[in-house]
Structures are given as structure tokens and as C-alpha cells.
XYZ file of C-alpha atoms in Angstrom:
685
model
C -19.843 -12.490 7.497
C -20.307 -15.262 3.775
C -17.648 -14.350 2.024
C -18.404 -16.072 -1.386
C -22.282 -13.831 -1.511
C -18.875 -10.598 -1.953
C -19.447 -9.879 -5.741
C -16.467 -11.586 -7.178
C -16.002 -13.838 -5.257
C -15.743 -17.248 -5.681
C -14.547 -20.531 -3.336
C -11.425 -20.674 -4.673
C -11.139 -16.793 -3.301
C -13.739 -16.790 -0.354
C -11.548 -19.834 1.556
C -7.947 -18.274 0.074
C -10.001 -14.911 2.238
C -10.607 -17.214 4.861
C -7.272 -18.440 5.376
C -7.102 -14.403 7.092
C -6.423 -13.824 10.364
C -9.542 -11.179 10.527
C -10.986 -10.997 6.697
C -14.531 -9.572 7.726
C -12.594 -6.764 9.839
C -10.783 -6.282 6.547
C -12.887 -6.232 4.156
C -14.924 -3.746 6.171
C -12.590 -1.672 6.348
C -10.946 -1.480 3.016
C -8.132 -3.636 4.133
C -6.673 -3.043 0.784
C -3.168 -4.856 2.342
C -4.475 -6.903 4.503
C -6.410 -8.751 2.264
C -3.911 -8.888 -0.713
C -1.826 -11.554 1.638
C -4.847 -13.927 0.818
C -3.261 -16.038 -1.757
C -3.356 -15.334 -5.171
C -4.820 -12.117 -5.240
C -3.770 -9.109 -6.420
C -2.989 -5.471 -4.440
C -5.488 -4.235 -7.620
C -7.513 -7.444 -7.501
C -8.154 -6.738 -2.773
C -9.417 -3.038 -4.124
C -11.991 -4.976 -5.936
C -13.050 -7.142 -3.446
C -13.126 -4.663 -0.707
C -15.842 -2.204 -2.768
C -17.727 -5.447 -2.679
C -18.122 -6.986 0.929
C -18.512 -2.705 1.493
C -21.286 -2.514 -1.274
C -22.958 -5.664 0.942
C -22.659 -3.567 3.939
C -25.127 -0.955 2.813
C -26.781 -2.502 0.943
C -25.763 -0.687 -2.189
C -26.654 -2.418 -5.771
C -23.725 -0.183 -7.824
C -24.383 1.021 -10.848
C -24.694 5.652 -9.851
C -22.059 6.446 -12.460
C -24.321 5.936 -15.094
C -22.563 7.035 -18.052
C -19.575 6.761 -19.748
C -18.700 10.689 -19.009
C -20.226 9.698 -15.552
C -17.742 7.242 -14.987
C -14.878 9.806 -16.715
C -14.997 12.408 -14.258
C -15.038 10.204 -11.121
C -12.078 8.842 -12.225
C -10.521 11.713 -13.173
C -11.535 13.184 -9.771
C -10.042 9.419 -8.036
C -6.547 10.234 -10.004
C -6.789 13.949 -8.241
C -6.758 12.195 -4.997
C -4.504 9.548 -6.240
C -2.402 11.959 -7.079
C -1.773 12.702 -3.958
C -1.143 10.064 -2.802
C 2.390 8.111 -1.515
C 1.726 4.676 -0.674
C 0.550 2.123 -3.940
C -1.808 1.080 -0.899
C -2.940 4.974 -0.233
C -4.204 4.840 -3.858
C -5.948 1.374 -3.506
C -7.369 1.850 -0.914
C -8.419 5.469 -2.516
C -10.365 2.720 -5.004
C -13.038 1.830 -1.908
C -14.484 4.319 -1.682
C -16.639 5.393 -4.555
C -20.240 7.392 -5.343
C -22.527 5.381 -3.394
C -25.820 6.249 -2.418
C -26.472 4.902 0.758
C -26.807 7.633 3.434
C -25.043 4.331 5.710
C -22.092 4.559 3.208
C -21.620 8.454 2.127
C -22.432 8.679 6.916
C -18.997 6.088 6.900
C -16.730 8.424 4.861
C -18.017 11.432 5.535
C -16.702 10.682 9.305
C -13.556 9.416 8.548
C -12.734 12.543 5.591
C -14.223 15.273 8.703
C -11.114 13.776 10.190
C -8.560 13.592 7.443
C -8.844 17.163 6.625
C -8.322 18.419 10.216
C -4.664 15.913 9.574
C -1.625 18.399 9.676
C 1.416 17.511 7.381
C 4.346 18.370 6.151
C 6.988 17.119 3.946
C 8.966 14.937 6.587
C 5.991 13.201 6.866
C 6.162 11.887 3.591
C 9.014 12.644 2.297
C 8.892 9.118 5.916
C 5.706 7.780 4.131
C 8.299 6.747 1.172
C 9.686 3.931 3.473
C 6.238 2.809 3.737
C 5.135 -0.157 2.563
C 2.651 -3.199 3.468
C 4.463 -5.978 5.316
C 5.150 -9.335 4.342
C 5.088 -12.414 5.573
C 8.088 -14.960 4.954
C 6.993 -18.273 4.389
C 10.223 -20.215 3.518
C 11.305 -20.569 6.630
C 12.280 -23.933 7.903
C 14.874 -25.241 10.874
C 16.372 -28.251 9.182
C 18.115 -28.798 13.320
C 15.288 -29.387 15.309
C 12.338 -31.755 14.355
C 8.986 -32.737 17.163
C 8.149 -35.790 18.012
C 5.509 -37.688 18.844
C 3.756 -41.121 19.077
C -0.082 -39.583 17.768
C -1.471 -39.953 14.191
C -3.868 -37.009 14.786
C -1.023 -35.007 16.734
C 1.147 -35.084 14.208
C -1.277 -33.625 11.944
C -1.664 -30.649 14.254
C 1.253 -30.361 14.441
C 2.389 -30.109 11.104
C -0.108 -28.032 10.997
C 0.248 -25.484 13.788
C 4.682 -25.306 13.513
C 5.914 -25.755 9.278
C 9.231 -24.321 9.894
C 10.000 -28.209 11.892
C 10.168 -31.856 11.269
C 6.919 -33.919 12.370
C 8.511 -37.047 13.117
C 6.039 -40.298 14.284
C 8.040 -42.206 17.514
C 6.976 -45.753 19.072
C 8.474 -45.143 21.768
C 11.995 -44.024 23.710
C 14.718 -45.297 21.169
C 12.622 -44.147 18.994
C 13.494 -40.360 20.363
C 17.066 -41.679 20.902
C 17.730 -42.809 17.119
C 15.805 -39.004 16.364
C 19.039 -37.138 18.666
C 20.967 -38.902 17.072
C 19.888 -37.206 14.120
C 19.516 -33.792 14.827
C 20.785 -30.817 17.869
C 16.872 -30.712 19.195
C 13.990 -33.044 19.537
C 10.962 -31.787 21.244
C 8.630 -34.612 22.632
C 5.329 -33.453 22.201
C 3.771 -36.440 24.488
C 3.351 -36.375 27.927
C 4.107 -39.273 27.994
C 8.161 -39.214 27.615
C 7.942 -36.557 30.618
C 11.234 -38.265 32.666
C 12.505 -40.708 30.196
C 15.751 -40.095 29.490
C 18.019 -40.442 25.562
C 21.412 -38.810 25.255
C 20.855 -35.993 22.820
C 18.771 -33.108 24.224
C 15.655 -34.097 23.898
C 13.310 -31.654 25.453
C 9.557 -33.613 26.170
C 6.933 -29.440 25.274
C 3.499 -30.843 25.539
C 2.676 -27.140 25.399
C 4.729 -26.470 22.003
C 2.281 -26.106 19.292
C 0.234 -23.802 22.192
C 3.761 -22.166 21.905
C 5.245 -22.250 18.416
C 7.690 -18.833 19.226
C 9.518 -21.370 22.687
C 10.563 -24.298 19.554
C 10.974 -22.075 16.659
C 11.775 -18.934 17.045
C 12.790 -18.032 13.797
C 8.753 -17.469 12.791
C 8.436 -14.322 14.357
C 12.692 -13.828 14.218
C 12.029 -13.978 9.882
C 8.983 -11.867 10.248
C 10.436 -8.514 12.114
C 13.092 -9.542 9.610
C 11.148 -9.424 6.377
C 10.086 -5.862 6.616
C 12.515 -4.981 9.340
C 12.142 -1.550 7.004
C 9.431 -1.745 6.565
C 8.102 -1.033 10.064
C 11.217 0.977 10.380
C 9.942 3.730 8.139
C 5.656 3.071 10.007
C 8.191 4.568 13.521
C 9.306 7.819 11.214
C 5.968 8.553 10.662
C 4.550 7.758 14.092
C 7.501 9.823 15.143
C 6.862 12.195 12.795
C 3.364 12.850 12.674
C 2.770 12.933 16.295
C 0.525 9.407 15.901
C -0.518 7.478 18.532
C 1.405 4.839 17.684
C -0.038 1.576 18.426
C 3.323 0.202 20.398
C 5.624 0.945 22.809
C 7.983 2.562 20.033
C 11.541 2.401 21.675
C 10.839 -1.550 22.446
C 9.879 -2.313 18.653
C 13.487 0.183 17.445
C 15.353 -2.487 20.194
C 13.857 -5.724 18.547
C 15.350 -4.122 14.905
C 18.355 -2.832 16.246
C 18.936 -6.762 16.996
C 18.270 -8.427 14.054
C 20.064 -8.415 11.222
C 18.007 -9.341 7.851
C 18.830 -12.753 7.256
C 16.535 -13.518 11.282
C 19.903 -13.852 12.538
C 21.085 -11.457 15.800
C 22.685 -8.848 15.815
C 24.760 -6.772 18.154
C 25.842 -10.015 20.723
C 29.910 -9.624 20.558
C 29.857 -13.514 21.782
C 27.866 -14.449 18.740
C 29.917 -12.804 16.399
C 33.326 -14.634 18.382
C 31.583 -17.899 18.024
C 30.594 -17.574 14.623
C 33.974 -15.980 13.894
C 35.778 -19.423 15.320
C 34.455 -21.379 12.768
C 34.491 -19.424 10.021
C 38.273 -19.063 10.356
C 38.707 -22.462 12.510
C 40.489 -24.718 9.331
C 41.938 -21.137 8.288
C 43.456 -19.974 11.750
C 45.029 -24.245 12.464
C 46.952 -23.820 8.659
C 48.390 -20.962 9.885
C 49.369 -21.738 13.455
C 51.462 -24.834 10.766
C 52.773 -22.387 9.017
C 54.051 -20.341 12.421
C 56.117 -23.673 14.185
C 57.385 -24.531 11.073
C 59.086 -20.936 10.098
C 60.218 -21.144 13.307
C 61.836 -25.076 12.935
C 63.468 -24.222 9.823
C 65.106 -20.841 11.454
C 65.981 -21.812 14.336
C 68.176 -25.618 11.596
C 69.362 -23.034 9.330
C 70.586 -20.958 12.959
C 72.113 -23.877 14.683
C 74.958 -26.061 13.876
C 74.027 -29.917 15.347
C 77.442 -32.383 15.087
C 76.865 -36.037 15.819
C 79.475 -38.214 15.945
C 79.874 -41.668 14.145
C 78.837 -44.014 16.425
C 75.471 -41.286 17.176
C 75.065 -41.583 14.133
C 75.273 -45.288 13.758
C 73.220 -46.820 17.023
C 70.308 -43.896 15.428
C 70.147 -46.189 12.316
C 70.374 -49.138 14.106
C 67.288 -48.095 16.354
C 65.580 -47.207 12.806
C 65.488 -43.267 13.915
C 64.798 -40.211 11.434
C 65.083 -36.277 12.128
C 62.325 -36.937 14.233
C 65.105 -38.508 17.164
C 67.336 -35.483 15.808
C 64.774 -33.127 16.233
C 64.281 -34.650 20.385
C 67.447 -34.490 20.543
C 69.621 -31.690 19.590
C 66.894 -29.050 18.418
C 63.739 -30.066 21.739
C 63.558 -26.705 22.513
C 64.020 -24.871 19.804
C 61.033 -27.538 18.831
C 58.515 -27.137 22.121
C 59.309 -23.113 20.880
C 58.018 -23.356 17.529
C 54.920 -25.740 19.020
C 54.091 -23.112 21.771
C 53.647 -20.238 19.116
C 51.045 -22.316 16.944
C 49.432 -22.707 19.814
C 49.734 -18.704 20.995
C 48.855 -17.733 17.122
C 45.682 -20.522 16.537
C 43.826 -19.673 20.077
C 44.807 -15.033 19.327
C 43.818 -15.801 16.026
C 39.819 -17.205 16.519
C 39.975 -15.682 20.181
C 39.322 -18.748 21.925
C 38.110 -19.327 25.469
C 39.741 -20.521 28.712
C 38.176 -23.517 27.409
C 38.636 -23.825 24.259
C 42.162 -23.279 23.999
C 43.349 -25.860 26.072
C 40.882 -27.760 24.283
C 43.239 -25.755 20.863
C 46.718 -26.928 22.557
C 46.170 -30.155 21.620
C 45.647 -29.178 18.526
C 49.789 -30.388 18.290
C 51.898 -32.232 19.499
C 54.658 -32.767 21.781
C 56.009 -34.954 19.985
C 58.605 -33.913 18.040
C 57.616 -34.142 13.708
C 58.299 -32.071 10.662
C 56.891 -30.096 9.598
C 54.778 -30.164 12.391
C 50.817 -30.440 11.510
C 47.707 -30.359 12.969
C 45.662 -32.684 14.180
C 42.345 -33.400 12.460
C 41.291 -35.264 14.666
C 41.378 -33.283 17.718
C 40.407 -30.138 15.068
C 37.337 -31.594 14.341
C 36.573 -31.404 18.276
C 37.403 -28.187 17.927
C 35.150 -27.517 15.476
C 31.970 -29.471 17.558
C 32.483 -27.333 20.219
C 32.917 -23.969 18.885
C 29.534 -25.276 17.205
C 28.074 -26.224 19.261
C 28.359 -23.213 21.494
C 26.803 -21.173 18.644
C 23.894 -22.959 18.337
C 23.141 -22.591 21.977
C 24.107 -19.334 22.025
C 21.720 -18.235 18.928
C 19.563 -20.323 20.006
C 18.882 -18.636 23.176
C 19.267 -14.871 21.723
C 16.731 -16.240 19.113
C 14.678 -17.421 22.311
C 14.862 -13.986 23.752
C 14.332 -11.814 21.248
C 11.529 -13.610 20.540
C 9.895 -13.458 23.203
C 10.582 -9.747 23.036
C 8.956 -9.114 19.014
C 6.119 -12.434 19.448
C 4.279 -10.047 20.928
C 4.076 -7.362 18.830
C 3.782 -8.735 16.508
C 0.393 -7.726 15.810
C 0.840 -4.015 17.767
C 3.485 -3.822 14.371
C 0.880 -4.425 11.863
C -1.439 -1.799 13.667
C 1.728 0.465 12.964
C 2.141 -0.261 9.986
C -1.973 -0.446 8.762
C -1.639 3.639 10.300
C 0.630 4.928 8.657
C -0.886 3.539 5.471
C -4.042 4.717 6.563
C -2.578 7.979 7.342
C -1.013 8.882 3.687
C -4.940 7.581 2.378
C -6.345 10.411 5.049
C -3.637 13.442 4.528
C -4.525 12.418 0.416
C -7.779 13.887 1.397
C -6.643 16.355 3.497
C -3.870 17.373 0.674
C -6.469 17.438 -2.108
C -9.148 19.950 0.310
C -6.844 22.296 0.429
C -5.709 22.966 -2.695
C -9.379 22.574 -4.022
C -10.803 24.781 -1.435
C -13.252 22.367 -0.164
C -16.313 21.535 2.337
C -17.735 19.038 3.587
C -21.388 19.371 1.452
C -24.437 19.789 3.052
C -27.487 16.980 1.996
C -30.226 18.048 2.207
C -32.873 15.536 0.944
C -34.756 14.637 -1.859
C -37.039 11.406 -2.561
C -34.964 9.234 -3.566
C -35.762 4.690 -4.211
C -33.287 5.232 -1.284
C -34.919 6.864 1.015
C -37.032 9.823 1.367
C -36.748 12.932 2.626
C -39.591 16.522 3.251
C -38.359 18.201 1.038
C -38.947 16.969 -2.454
C -37.672 19.623 -5.010
C -34.335 19.401 -3.668
C -31.532 19.334 -6.689
C -27.960 20.924 -6.050
C -26.726 24.606 -4.908
C -23.442 25.241 -5.785
C -21.974 28.350 -4.193
C -18.197 29.712 -5.215
C -17.635 26.209 -6.657
C -14.112 25.694 -8.872
C -13.559 22.522 -11.119
C -11.155 20.185 -10.172
C -11.186 19.218 -14.211
C -10.283 22.119 -15.139
C -6.109 22.382 -16.430
C -5.343 25.628 -15.096
C -4.449 26.712 -10.788
C -7.531 27.129 -9.699
C -6.358 30.888 -8.053
C -7.274 31.544 -12.510
C -10.614 30.295 -11.858
C -12.717 32.240 -11.820
C -15.868 31.054 -8.932
C -19.266 29.472 -10.195
C -22.732 29.700 -8.199
C -25.201 27.510 -9.992
C -27.903 26.314 -7.694
C -30.904 23.659 -9.206
C -34.795 21.779 -7.971
C -35.969 21.004 -10.896
C -35.092 20.857 -14.625
C -33.011 23.998 -16.058
C -32.322 24.867 -20.142
C -28.587 26.560 -19.471
C -28.117 28.478 -22.230
C -24.906 30.559 -23.266
C -22.567 32.002 -25.524
C -19.100 30.007 -26.932
C -16.895 29.409 -24.430
C -18.355 31.187 -21.933
C -18.310 27.721 -19.333
C -21.540 25.803 -20.526
C -19.676 21.948 -20.160
C -16.902 23.621 -17.643
C -20.112 24.253 -15.332
C -21.868 20.647 -15.660
C -18.350 19.108 -15.270
C -17.907 20.683 -11.979
C -21.579 19.926 -11.219
C -20.527 16.009 -11.815
C -17.410 16.713 -9.708
C -19.528 17.847 -6.896
C -22.065 15.449 -6.556
C -19.351 12.463 -7.519
C -16.920 13.559 -4.433
C -20.113 14.169 -2.537
C -21.488 10.796 -2.952
C -18.183 9.295 -2.380
C -18.355 10.578 1.306
C -15.604 13.343 -0.047
C -15.127 17.182 0.229
C -15.747 19.573 -2.601
C -14.267 22.061 -4.863
C -17.086 24.869 -3.392
C -17.020 27.639 -0.267
C -20.798 26.349 -0.119
C -22.758 22.732 -1.811
C -26.157 21.869 -0.310
C -27.840 19.121 -2.600
C -30.188 15.745 -2.351
C -28.978 12.423 -1.954
C -29.117 10.479 -5.573
C -29.852 7.494 -6.962
C -27.520 7.146 -10.277
C -25.893 9.818 -11.907
C -26.266 10.273 -15.743
C -24.179 12.171 -17.747
C -24.021 12.817 -21.508
C -20.927 14.045 -23.243
C -21.036 16.444 -26.264
C -21.802 14.327 -29.401
C -19.474 14.625 -32.031
C -21.510 15.803 -35.248
C -24.679 14.174 -36.383
C -25.111 9.930 -34.909
C -26.689 7.496 -37.364
C -30.151 5.544 -37.378
C -29.000 3.249 -35.251
C -26.721 5.654 -32.663
C -29.155 8.113 -32.622
C -32.163 5.087 -31.888
C -29.914 4.191 -28.834
C -29.267 7.905 -27.338
C -33.276 7.796 -27.188
C -34.404 4.374 -25.620
C -31.584 5.359 -22.952
C -33.680 8.309 -22.073
C -36.554 6.594 -22.690
C -35.185 4.565 -20.042
C -34.194 6.868 -17.863
C -37.263 9.105 -18.246
C -39.215 6.145 -17.156
C -37.715 5.254 -13.401
C -35.320 8.110 -12.784
C -37.434 10.442 -9.857
C -33.709 9.725 -8.094
C -31.473 10.386 -10.939
C -29.454 13.700 -11.572
C -29.087 14.628 -15.196
C -26.803 16.414 -17.295
C -26.686 16.733 -21.372
C -23.950 18.361 -23.494
C -25.936 20.031 -26.456
C -27.884 17.337 -27.241
C -28.933 19.243 -30.324
C -25.766 17.834 -32.200
C -27.581 13.956 -32.319
C -29.516 15.233 -36.071
C -31.667 18.069 -37.623
C -31.378 21.304 -35.179
C -35.428 21.880 -35.642
C -36.045 17.620 -35.027
C -33.276 18.096 -32.211
C -35.605 20.629 -30.229
C -38.647 18.595 -30.343
C -37.357 15.089 -28.717
C -34.553 17.904 -26.448
C -38.663 19.649 -25.132
C -40.282 15.667 -25.321
C -37.300 14.240 -22.191
C -37.845 16.941 -21.053
C -41.183 16.868 -20.039
C -40.728 13.218 -19.724
C -37.966 14.263 -16.852
C -40.039 16.403 -15.144
C -43.790 14.833 -14.899
C -40.899 12.170 -12.777
C -39.449 14.131 -10.566
C -35.681 14.211 -11.931
C -32.982 16.472 -11.316
C -32.009 17.259 -14.600
C -29.593 20.449 -16.192
C -29.571 19.827 -20.463
C -27.241 22.846 -21.940
C -28.467 23.349 -25.650
C -27.923 26.238 -27.814
C -31.744 26.218 -29.157
C -33.300 26.960 -24.586
C -35.388 29.576 -27.003
C -36.792 26.371 -29.417
C -37.102 24.004 -26.683
C -38.806 26.050 -24.487
C -41.531 26.900 -27.486
C -42.439 23.430 -27.939
C -43.126 22.123 -24.428
C -45.320 21.359 -21.721
C -44.690 23.342 -18.826
C -42.412 26.534 -18.206
C -39.455 25.024 -18.424
C -36.740 27.086 -15.899
C -33.708 28.562 -18.489
C -30.404 29.315 -17.131
C -28.229 31.811 -18.683
C -24.213 32.519 -18.568
C -24.303 35.450 -19.035
C -21.436 37.241 -21.454
C -21.004 40.976 -20.411
C -19.383 42.067 -23.767
C -16.344 41.811 -25.552
C -12.928 43.049 -24.697
C -10.412 43.660 -27.180
C -11.621 40.824 -29.082
C -12.302 38.900 -26.892
C -15.734 37.159 -24.628
C -16.231 39.068 -21.075
C -18.589 36.077 -19.135
C -19.888 35.875 -15.834
C -19.041 31.983 -15.425
C -22.104 31.685 -13.271
C -25.022 31.331 -14.693
C -28.471 33.668 -14.345
C -31.134 31.408 -13.332
C -34.525 32.613 -15.186
C -32.843 34.388 -18.640
C -31.895 33.167 -22.042
C -27.527 33.986 -22.343
C -27.047 36.023 -25.509
C -25.089 33.911 -27.825
C -21.890 35.299 -29.215
C -23.307 36.548 -33.073
C -25.587 38.901 -31.147
C -23.011 39.890 -29.117
C -20.662 40.949 -32.386
C -22.832 43.071 -34.530
C -23.794 44.947 -30.555
C -20.854 46.184 -30.333
C -20.701 46.349 -34.386
C -23.998 48.801 -34.335
C -22.358 50.736 -30.979
C -19.332 51.729 -32.683
C -21.037 52.426 -36.146
C -23.632 54.724 -34.265
C -20.518 56.856 -32.165
C -20.216 60.211 -33.445
C -16.557 61.639 -35.313
C -14.501 62.961 -32.287
C -15.508 59.301 -30.256
C -13.659 58.051 -33.669
C -11.079 59.694 -33.031
C -11.294 62.480 -36.255
C -13.188 60.227 -38.744
C -16.445 60.598 -39.762
C -18.923 58.752 -38.826
C -19.814 55.402 -41.402
C -22.908 55.864 -43.400
C -26.216 55.668 -42.703
C -27.490 52.951 -44.210
C -24.872 51.140 -41.439
C -26.221 51.294 -38.924
C -29.466 50.757 -39.961
C -28.060 47.330 -41.475
C -26.379 46.354 -37.610
C -30.215 47.710 -36.335
C -32.038 45.409 -37.874
C -30.036 42.666 -37.081
C -30.028 43.110 -34.102
C -34.293 43.330 -34.582
C -33.893 39.367 -35.345
C -32.308 38.227 -32.444
C -35.368 39.600 -30.221
């Protein structure tokens, strides 16, 4: 796939996408999460790039939504789908599902949606999805106590690119290795020529290091799993709650995650915890041990009566002896007990093992002194031993855990992708069930993107309920409507003409997205584009009127694959002129084989002016009940519906002609009143 050929992708963006592990897979599948991991690409832009790649894949020219109202309907139905997602990813992923005239794209999404609507879900699944997010790539891992070494400049460049977490040093010989070993805890020599060379320090000859980075820098996979631990755990819970087939061994993954702290260190190892605590608490424990010895010695001195004869005192003074000599002579046993107490405290306080305890005990000398002080050289050595043991233990644990987790990295990615995709599927399933949807049947129809044996096919909706109505589904009357050519839709005010257009537009948009539609059954042809013109608010000025007429002129010239929905176009100018203009537009659309529905209160006048037999369908009001219209919401074929004023006059005429008994004993209306109403009714014929 030529990345730069994707709409909206330039050279810089192409380079960013090329850095992905599988850019083509991500683009073709609409994997917004993976695309968004490319440098400088947000999740919203990732959705746009994926949409462009999908259009390119299916040779989709775009532009299906040809008018502002058509685009508004798409955004509205998309919002209904997105409102049923849990994750931000799923909401963005749905942006890659758009209405297309291409059979291949429609069928691709239909296959996905057909499986999606079969998904079962409950609150446990939806709750688990709340914790799932696209995985993050940690970019701040840096290890300073280890380095890579090579004599080859080309190998140096490869190493820097392959393992950026470690410093890479160029050396000339074994002496250079020895110098590095003095500054790093471990040096990995990349050149096989160093095999057999003996130098002081931890130097490992690893020609295969670049092919096995997890072995020399286990922090890499550990940082990835640590950074994404909560997200991975949430994905595990989603799979368990939904009964999904996992991409990896969930028990093994959970075990690995349980052994990992948030900072990427290994958790749950008692020996490592002991060594870490010992290093951290060593200074405090040594100070406390000093205090133990000195407190013990002070107490012994307070309780001891020391008698020194003059000759002995003179002898001590002449020899320059001080208090240490006095301690040695008079309090030797007490001093020994004080030092032993200090040693025991240090060993016990930081839980040292036998070998470490031997070093620790040398921190307090047998030679009497007061106050008792630790030997800093011994304490430093103990610290070095503990730190080295801690690093060895941590390193081994890291390597072992990294080895366990590294092989699960791609499967873990797939685990999260599957959980996120489940959210997309469940949004479609929830929408489908809540609006009682069905998969539409495409019957063909001649379009610019293909041909069919059935050139007259338009659309047929049975039991449709517009999802755009702000009403509970059970409160919406189902609508049946079928159009196979050009039709005028008549009917009373507030009878549902605009809602019928919205229903048709929603059904057509969803069907061309490849998704289920809100109806009991839908058959339709594939359209090249949807032109939906909403009702104009007020008469247009000359410039706007000219622009509108030009738009219909362009449509009339090349609209054979178009669906045209227009709501009360007569409002653009005077009624007489409007009827003539609409008649001319309908003639052109009929000649080009377009499918069109024009809502109009001038249906009769338009039919008289058109040079072909325009079909007029009517949303019939069957009467007035308590001042409210009672309407059959499904348009009646080949029927000019009566207007609201006609219904009101008819009601008045019927009431005026009722006998007195029917009027609660009141006398009939005057003889002139029913005649007046009848005369008005004749005007509607």
C-alpha cells in the first residue's frame, strides 16, 4: 500500500505510519488504536486516515452525502451508535464506518455487523469495558547500569537503533572493555572476537544481543506490561465476562501481571523485598545499633563501682591511657555484651542472612571505645554486598519475568484489540435491538458504481420507525413506504411527511454504511449519493434562489444513481413559480432515472404542470378527534391527501347537518350554514 496515496497522508505522516509494526493491517481494518500510536497522530486523525485508506481500498470516490441535511442525518445516526459505546476507541472506530456506494465495502461491513448483532451482553461486560483503553508504548525506559560495547562503527549504529534503552560504547580492545566494566555493573560485548577474553567485572560476550533484546534489557517488555497493567487486566475481565476466545493464556498473563509493580519492578518476591529493605534501612539500623551499645554501656557504668588505686592511676596516666583502658580493665565484660547487643540488633533489624551477618558483625570492634561507633568501611562494604545481591536477584527475576511476558506481548495487544472491537460490536448490537432493526436487502438498481437487471428499483420500507424522532420507540407509529421512481408526497400539516423523509434518509444512510436499519424489512438499490434538502425557512433572495436552481440543474444532468429527498421546495419562491420549477426538476430527474421524493403542499398543481404522470402519495389524515389529527402515517400510493383545512370544513359540515337529537336537543343550525360549508368543500374537489 502506497501510504502517501491515502487522502490526507503526506510524506511526514507516511513516515510516521511506516514506523508501525503492521501499518497496512491497521489501515485496512480501521484499527484506530494502532494508527494513533504513530508519532504525532491523534485518535481523531487516525480515524480520518483509516477512513481514507478504506475508501482507497474499495475505489470509493466519496461524496455519498451530497447535501448538508444528508450529512446531518449521518452525524445523527452515528451519534446514536456512538452513544451506545463504552470506550473512546469504539466511538472513534465507528467513525470509519461511513455510507458508501461500493458493493465491496457495504458487504464487508454487513459481514461484520451481522456477526455483531448476534452478540450477547450484560452489565458485567459493559462494566468491564470501562477499564479498557488502547495500549500505550512506554518511550521513557532508560537503563544506566548496563551498556553495550562494540569495535565496529556499523554495529554501533545498529545497536543504538535496536536497543535505545542502553548506552552503546565503542572500544578498541580488551582494555577498553575493562575500563567500561569499572563504570557499569554489566557490559555486553557484541563482538564475537571478545570470546575468551578475561577482564575484571561483569562482562558478557553476546553477539546475539540485538536479536534478543529482552535478555539484555528486560526492562523493555516489563515497562510495556507495567504501563498497561490495568488495561490488560480490564481486557482479561472483558473476555471472561463475555466468554470471548482469548488470544493468549489468561491465567499465565494474569500471573505475570501479578508479579509486576507499576514502576516495572518485580513484585511478590520475598528475598528481593528483604534485600531492598536491607539496603534502604542499613544506615538507620547501624545508627540504632550504636545507640543500643552506648545505652547498654552507660547503664553498666552507672551501676558499676569502679575503684582505682593511686599507683594504678599513676601508671595509667604515665602510659597515656584514657577511658578505653579503664573500660578494658574494669568493664570488659559489659563492653563485650554491649557490642554483641549492637551486632545482634543490626543483623535482626534488617534481617541479614548468615553471610551478610558475618560482615555486619565486623562493623563494631572488640576493642573498647566510648562512645561505641560503627566502622564506616565495614558498613560501606555491607551496603555494596547487599546492593549487588539485590541487583543480581532483581536482574534474574526481571529476566525470568520478561522471558515469560515477552512472548505474550503481541497476543496481549490482540487481547486488548479484541476487547475494544467487542465494544464496537456491542454498540451495533445495542442499537439494532433498541430500534428493532433488520439487515436491509440490496436489490440492485442501475448506478454509476454498477448495474442491475432491475432498473426501476428504488426503496421499500416496511414497519420503519425513524430513529431521529425524540420519542420512545413504542410511541412511534410504524411506516410503510415504497418508491420506485419520482414521487410527490402530500399530506396534512404535522402528519409526518418530514419524519417520513428522515426515516428514508436514515434507512438509506445506515444501509449504505453496511449496518442494520430500523424497520421490519427494507429493500433498496445501491445509490451513488444522497441529496436531502431540508425545508427552507422563508422565501430565498434572488442569489440564494439562483444557487438552489443551479444545484438541481447539476443533479438533473447526472443523477441516475441518486436518491433525492426534498422537503417543501415551494417555499423558495412564490407558489405559482414554485410549482413550475418543481415540475421541471421532476421531469429532469425522471428522464435520468433518479429516485426522488418531493414533499409538497402543491402536489396537485405540480402534477398538472409536469409533462409526465407524476406519482402522488399521501399521508392521509382520517379525521379529527378532540381537535387532534388522526393520521395514517404510512403514505397511501397514488393518493392526493386531504389538507387540514379540508378536514376541518368537512367536520363543520357534518356537525351542521346533524339532527337536533344528535346536538343535545339544540335546534339544527340555520339553513344557510350547511350550505356554506358544502360550498367550501366543493372548492377542494
